[in-house]
Amino acid sequence: MSVLAGFDLVIEVSRETVLELAKANVEFGGQSINPPFEIFVPVAYPGASGLGHLIVHKVDLMLAGDRDVMLAFFFHNSSVIVDPPLSITASLLDGTMGVKATLELVDSGKPLKKVVSADLSNATVNLQFSDAAEARIASALAGKPLDPATFKSLARQKAESYVRAVGRQTLPLEFQVEPGKFGSVSDGIFERLELHNILGTPNMFFQFEQAVGLFGMLLPGIPSGDHSQKDGPAILSGHDLAFSVSARAFHRLVFCPAIAAPAKLSVAELPPSCGSGGGIDRDGVTLTSISDTFADGRIDVNGTVEKSGTCYDAHGSFHAAVTFSIVAGQLVANTAVDTPSIVVEIPWYCQLATALLGPIGLIISGIVSSSMDDSIQKMKSMTDGLAGKGMTFGTGGFGGAKFDDVAVSPEGLTLHGFAPEIYLPLPQSPGISIEGSVVTDGYVGGSQGSYTVEAGCLEGTYPYTEVQQAQIGTYVAVPTLLGRPLQLEWRVEKINGYVSKFAAQMAVFDHLKGAGTTVVGSVNTHYPLPLPDGLDVVQDVHVGYTAGKVLVLKNTPPEGCFGLKVSVIALDPMGQSVSATSGVQFDGDVVEIGGGYHEKLAECIRFWIGVAEGYKLQDRVPRWVPVNYPPEAQLVEFIRFMFAVDTPEAQELLPHVRLAHGTSYTRALLSREAAGPSSLRGRQKQR
Amino acid sequence: MTDRRHKSLEIGSYAELLRREREILERIERMPNGGNLFLAHPFRLLADVGVVLAKKVEEEIRALHPELSGLGDGPYEALKASEQPQNVRFNVKGLFRRREE
């Protein structure tokens, strides 16, 4: 089995790791495909329209062919609902949606960078339904002008259109490619790079070992390898990654530069096998040749040296075996240098026997050790490069990759390791929320007059207009991961105190079915007149409603301003039940006051705040909140402050704050912020 | 003891030694570890390859190479008995320094 198939550097990423990367990075409709998630596919048929809804609970990935990737989306509790007049409801459907696309290396948008990508606009999609789902589809189509085969064909077409609209998706596998230049093992720079699947043979469980392979050439001017010669992933069982460097690339880019650097020579100036030079002097010994040969489990380093003395010429040869291990995640070389073999020519008797072998042996050991140390440093740089400098792998780089095994074969060196942790988006869970708002539909009456403040900062006369407003609240339930069609049960109830962050108390409520008017008893209502602080009235309120997929509520303007709590309980075809609550505020009676009242009030408040600050009434004094639908939290905070200070000025001004802010004041008091803790700190201080 | 494989070669003068140098070197080269044995103890080796030096010649050689006074029989016997290839193998290209050198 070939590991490198004639390439210089092969990076293998396991199928499982590619799947995790896809879950974290591929998006359908703006959401990641980390299950569970849901897909909505518009359905259009001549004379009819509707919505397909898939709840995906599992995603798998398989590699096929040269570069194809098959994503399998396992769905359940899914549905196709076609609106009238065709009126088809096929629910509780389960099955698999297969998406076949092609992986490719494309420009990342950064100079010289390529990234792994799949263009889903060319994807093909197939839909497989379970037998139970097939039966439900047949039942839903009974009596309809649409047969199951046509239905499924249309569903497949729509699903394919949806997937194709997703467009190009990119995995964070980025590589630098510089054609025509020598690549770099340590910096992860390729001269050429190809992407191909690596498919193994089936094991005893009929599972195929699969990986995505990045096949790179680092040396220009030599033909690329043939990826088809690689007959399976080199990734060890239980591992994510394998990085293999060919003996050729190791020799040219790692081993030889490690010898050349200390001699301050180019590789070409080195003696064979690195270059064609005559030899380099190292500590008085001339290195006349050196080579590295990959064998099973080791690299053999062989070389020759020469040394001449007063009465001798010595020629030596040496051999070292270099083995590798991973210690604490670091690549470590273990170099064993054999005793060198030396032939000495002597012209006549001279005493040198004891003086020669030891020093030459030491020097040879030094040469081999230092060159291998330098080589290992480059290999470490490669692993660091793979870990983030040169190639990114996963968001923010491949910084967390860990290696725990290294293997050497006649082809090259392979590091085995694990991908960094891939952070998947938080999975969703079934639930529901209420979204909606109240708008004013019309004006049904009111009054006009003048309001006089006889003394104090606000002294003056201000014109006002009272208006009674007919308002409509429109609310929809927004489900998440719930099957369709949903059975919705809407309720309204009076608010007992502030709206809580927690589930509604269901002790007093009215079910809303169809259309009608519900009476909610003993509701706290408010009228802005008499000025400035108006009137609170506890009374029954009458709320018109239409309850269906959408809840529409209408107030009765003469009943003033009040808040209610709206709840919805949803039940899906699989029997999952969830609920949600929201507040609704009707402002049936409001006052607009003019004549410079607001400007005067703001001025008075600022003056009063200045006094409060001067006397250090509170550790923290909030600013005046301008009148224009301020954030509820800001107004709540200001109101709390005025209550807490409790000076005559605050007592005088508080009703005017309520008048100025009008409905905002009421909304603030009924908001969730009002039910939360105050950010005011410290105790009131005495003057 | 003279090696019986070699025909005895009588050397009566230093000049004769140098004249017969090539023949003697060939004998040394054929001797296992011959170069190494020559460095260990040239007189023992010469005797082992059948070279019989006259007393006068040996004295001349010792005068030319004072370091030959420190030779020992033990290392020579050990090396001669060893059948292992040596890490340093000496090829002897000449026997002793010529007078003018």
PDB file of N, CA and C in Angstrom, chain A residues 339-353 356-357, chain B residues 38-39 65 67-68 87-97 101:
ATOM      1  N   THR A 339      29.941   2.827  15.091  1.00  0.00           N
ATOM      2  CA  THR A 339      31.365   3.171  15.049  1.00  0.00           C
ATOM      3  C   THR A 339      31.796   3.282  13.601  1.00  0.00           C
ATOM      4  N   PRO A 340      32.393   4.395  13.221  1.00  0.00           N
ATOM      5  CA  PRO A 340      32.733   4.554  11.809  1.00  0.00           C
ATOM      6  C   PRO A 340      33.827   3.582  11.372  1.00  0.00           C
ATOM      7  N   SER A 341      33.795   3.287  10.089  1.00  0.00           N
ATOM      8  CA  SER A 341      34.823   2.438   9.494  1.00  0.00           C
ATOM      9  C   SER A 341      35.820   3.345   8.781  1.00  0.00           C
ATOM     10  N   ILE A 342      37.108   3.200   9.121  1.00  0.00           N
ATOM     11  CA  ILE A 342      38.111   4.136   8.588  1.00  0.00           C
ATOM     12  C   ILE A 342      39.288   3.348   7.989  1.00  0.00           C
ATOM     13  N   VAL A 343      39.649   3.755   6.830  1.00  0.00           N
ATOM     14  CA  VAL A 343      40.844   3.189   6.200  1.00  0.00           C
ATOM     15  C   VAL A 343      41.921   4.274   6.184  1.00  0.00           C
ATOM     16  N   VAL A 344      43.096   3.919   6.677  1.00  0.00           N
ATOM     17  CA  VAL A 344      44.175   4.904   6.778  1.00  0.00           C
ATOM     18  C   VAL A 344      45.336   4.471   5.890  1.00  0.00           C
ATOM     19  N   GLU A 345      45.736   5.382   5.055  1.00  0.00           N
ATOM     20  CA  GLU A 345      46.926   5.123   4.233  1.00  0.00           C
ATOM     21  C   GLU A 345      48.118   5.780   4.938  1.00  0.00           C
ATOM     22  N   ILE A 346      49.144   4.954   5.181  1.00  0.00           N
ATOM     23  CA  ILE A 346      50.347   5.549   5.803  1.00  0.00           C
ATOM     24  C   ILE A 346      51.551   5.281   4.904  1.00  0.00           C
ATOM     25  N   PRO A 347      52.393   6.303   4.699  1.00  0.00           N
ATOM     26  CA  PRO A 347      53.539   6.127   3.811  1.00  0.00           C
ATOM     27  C   PRO A 347      54.672   5.337   4.473  1.00  0.00           C
ATOM     28  N   TRP A 348      54.721   5.363   5.774  1.00  0.00           N
ATOM     29  CA  TRP A 348      55.732   4.619   6.510  1.00  0.00           C
ATOM     30  C   TRP A 348      55.274   4.585   7.963  1.00  0.00           C
ATOM     31  N   TYR A 349      56.021   3.818   8.737  1.00  0.00           N
ATOM     32  CA  TYR A 349      55.581   3.660  10.114  1.00  0.00           C
ATOM     33  C   TYR A 349      55.477   5.013  10.815  1.00  0.00           C
ATOM     34  N   CYS A 350      54.286   5.274  11.378  1.00  0.00           N
ATOM     35  CA  CYS A 350      54.165   6.428  12.271  1.00  0.00           C
ATOM     36  C   CYS A 350      53.112   6.101  13.321  1.00  0.00           C
ATOM     37  N   GLN A 351      53.302   6.688  14.459  1.00  0.00           N
ATOM     38  CA  GLN A 351      52.452   6.330  15.602  1.00  0.00           C
ATOM     39  C   GLN A 351      51.161   7.151  15.564  1.00  0.00           C
ATOM     40  N   LEU A 352      50.038   6.505  15.207  1.00  0.00           N
ATOM     41  CA  LEU A 352      48.778   7.256  15.165  1.00  0.00           C
ATOM     42  C   LEU A 352      47.566   6.381  15.470  1.00  0.00           C
ATOM     43  N   ALA A 353      47.803   5.154  15.730  1.00  0.00           N
ATOM     44  CA  ALA A 353      46.655   4.248  15.866  1.00  0.00           C
ATOM     45  C   ALA A 353      45.661   4.725  16.911  1.00  0.00           C
ATOM     46  N   LEU A 356      43.530   8.352  16.134  1.00  0.00           N
ATOM     47  CA  LEU A 356      42.702   8.645  14.974  1.00  0.00           C
ATOM     48  C   LEU A 356      41.226   8.286  15.156  1.00  0.00           C
ATOM     49  N   LEU A 357      40.962   7.084  15.562  1.00  0.00           N
ATOM     50  CA  LEU A 357      39.584   6.612  15.568  1.00  0.00           C
ATOM     51  C   LEU A 357      38.696   7.448  16.498  1.00  0.00           C
TER      52      LEU A 357
ATOM     53  N   PHE B  38      51.218  -4.128  11.776  1.00  0.00           N
ATOM     54  CA  PHE B  38      52.482  -3.416  11.530  1.00  0.00           C
ATOM     55  C   PHE B  38      52.628  -2.240  12.486  1.00  0.00           C
ATOM     56  N   LEU B  39      51.490  -1.521  12.677  1.00  0.00           N
ATOM     57  CA  LEU B  39      51.552  -0.388  13.598  1.00  0.00           C
ATOM     58  C   LEU B  39      51.685  -0.866  15.038  1.00  0.00           C
ATOM     59  N   HIS B  65      63.491   5.537  14.256  1.00  0.00           N
ATOM     60  CA  HIS B  65      62.153   5.672  14.878  1.00  0.00           C
ATOM     61  C   HIS B  65      62.273   5.388  16.369  1.00  0.00           C
ATOM     62  N   GLU B  67      60.391   5.996  18.714  1.00  0.00           N
ATOM     63  CA  GLU B  67      59.144   5.577  19.360  1.00  0.00           C
ATOM     64  C   GLU B  67      58.975   4.053  19.352  1.00  0.00           C
ATOM     65  N   LEU B  68      59.741   3.352  18.559  1.00  0.00           N
ATOM     66  CA  LEU B  68      59.607   1.898  18.503  1.00  0.00           C
ATOM     67  C   LEU B  68      60.136   1.221  19.762  1.00  0.00           C
ATOM     68  N   ASN B  87      37.727  -1.273  13.091  1.00  0.00           N
ATOM     69  CA  ASN B  87      37.063  -0.025  12.677  1.00  0.00           C
ATOM     70  C   ASN B  87      38.009   0.880  11.900  1.00  0.00           C
ATOM     71  N   VAL B  88      39.273   0.819  12.276  1.00  0.00           N
ATOM     72  CA  VAL B  88      40.278   1.560  11.505  1.00  0.00           C
ATOM     73  C   VAL B  88      41.179   0.519  10.831  1.00  0.00           C
ATOM     74  N   ARG B  89      41.221   0.608   9.537  1.00  0.00           N
ATOM     75  CA  ARG B  89      42.058  -0.351   8.812  1.00  0.00           C
ATOM     76  C   ARG B  89      43.210   0.426   8.158  1.00  0.00           C
ATOM     77  N   PHE B  90      44.421   0.011   8.495  1.00  0.00           N
ATOM     78  CA  PHE B  90      45.591   0.737   7.992  1.00  0.00           C
ATOM     79  C   PHE B  90      46.131   0.040   6.756  1.00  0.00           C
ATOM     80  N   ASN B  91      46.312   0.831   5.730  1.00  0.00           N
ATOM     81  CA  ASN B  91      47.000   0.335   4.535  1.00  0.00           C
ATOM     82  C   ASN B  91      48.426   0.891   4.569  1.00  0.00           C
ATOM     83  N   VAL B  92      49.382   0.001   4.673  1.00  0.00           N
ATOM     84  CA  VAL B  92      50.772   0.441   4.779  1.00  0.00           C
ATOM     85  C   VAL B  92      51.342   0.594   3.376  1.00  0.00           C
ATOM     86  N   LYS B  93      51.768   1.814   3.083  1.00  0.00           N
ATOM     87  CA  LYS B  93      52.320   2.104   1.746  1.00  0.00           C
ATOM     88  C   LYS B  93      53.856   2.083   1.745  1.00  0.00           C
ATOM     89  N   GLY B  94      54.440   2.136   2.915  1.00  0.00           N
ATOM     90  CA  GLY B  94      55.895   2.062   3.007  1.00  0.00           C
ATOM     91  C   GLY B  94      56.259   1.486   4.374  1.00  0.00           C
ATOM     92  N   LEU B  95      57.499   1.090   4.525  1.00  0.00           N
ATOM     93  CA  LEU B  95      57.855   0.414   5.787  1.00  0.00           C
ATOM     94  C   LEU B  95      58.395   1.412   6.823  1.00  0.00           C
ATOM     95  N   PHE B  96      59.466   2.047   6.468  1.00  0.00           N
ATOM     96  CA  PHE B  96      60.073   2.996   7.415  1.00  0.00           C
ATOM     97  C   PHE B  96      60.547   4.210   6.645  1.00  0.00           C
ATOM     98  N   ARG B  97      60.644   5.289   7.376  1.00  0.00           N
ATOM     99  CA  ARG B  97      61.057   6.548   6.777  1.00  0.00           C
ATOM    100  C   ARG B  97      62.441   6.374   6.123  1.00  0.00           C
ATOM    101  N   GLU B 101      64.394  11.515   4.599  1.00  0.00           N
ATOM    102  CA  GLU B 101      63.094  12.140   4.926  1.00  0.00           C
ATOM    103  C   GLU B 101      63.159  12.756   6.309  1.00  0.00           C
TER     104      GLU B 101
END
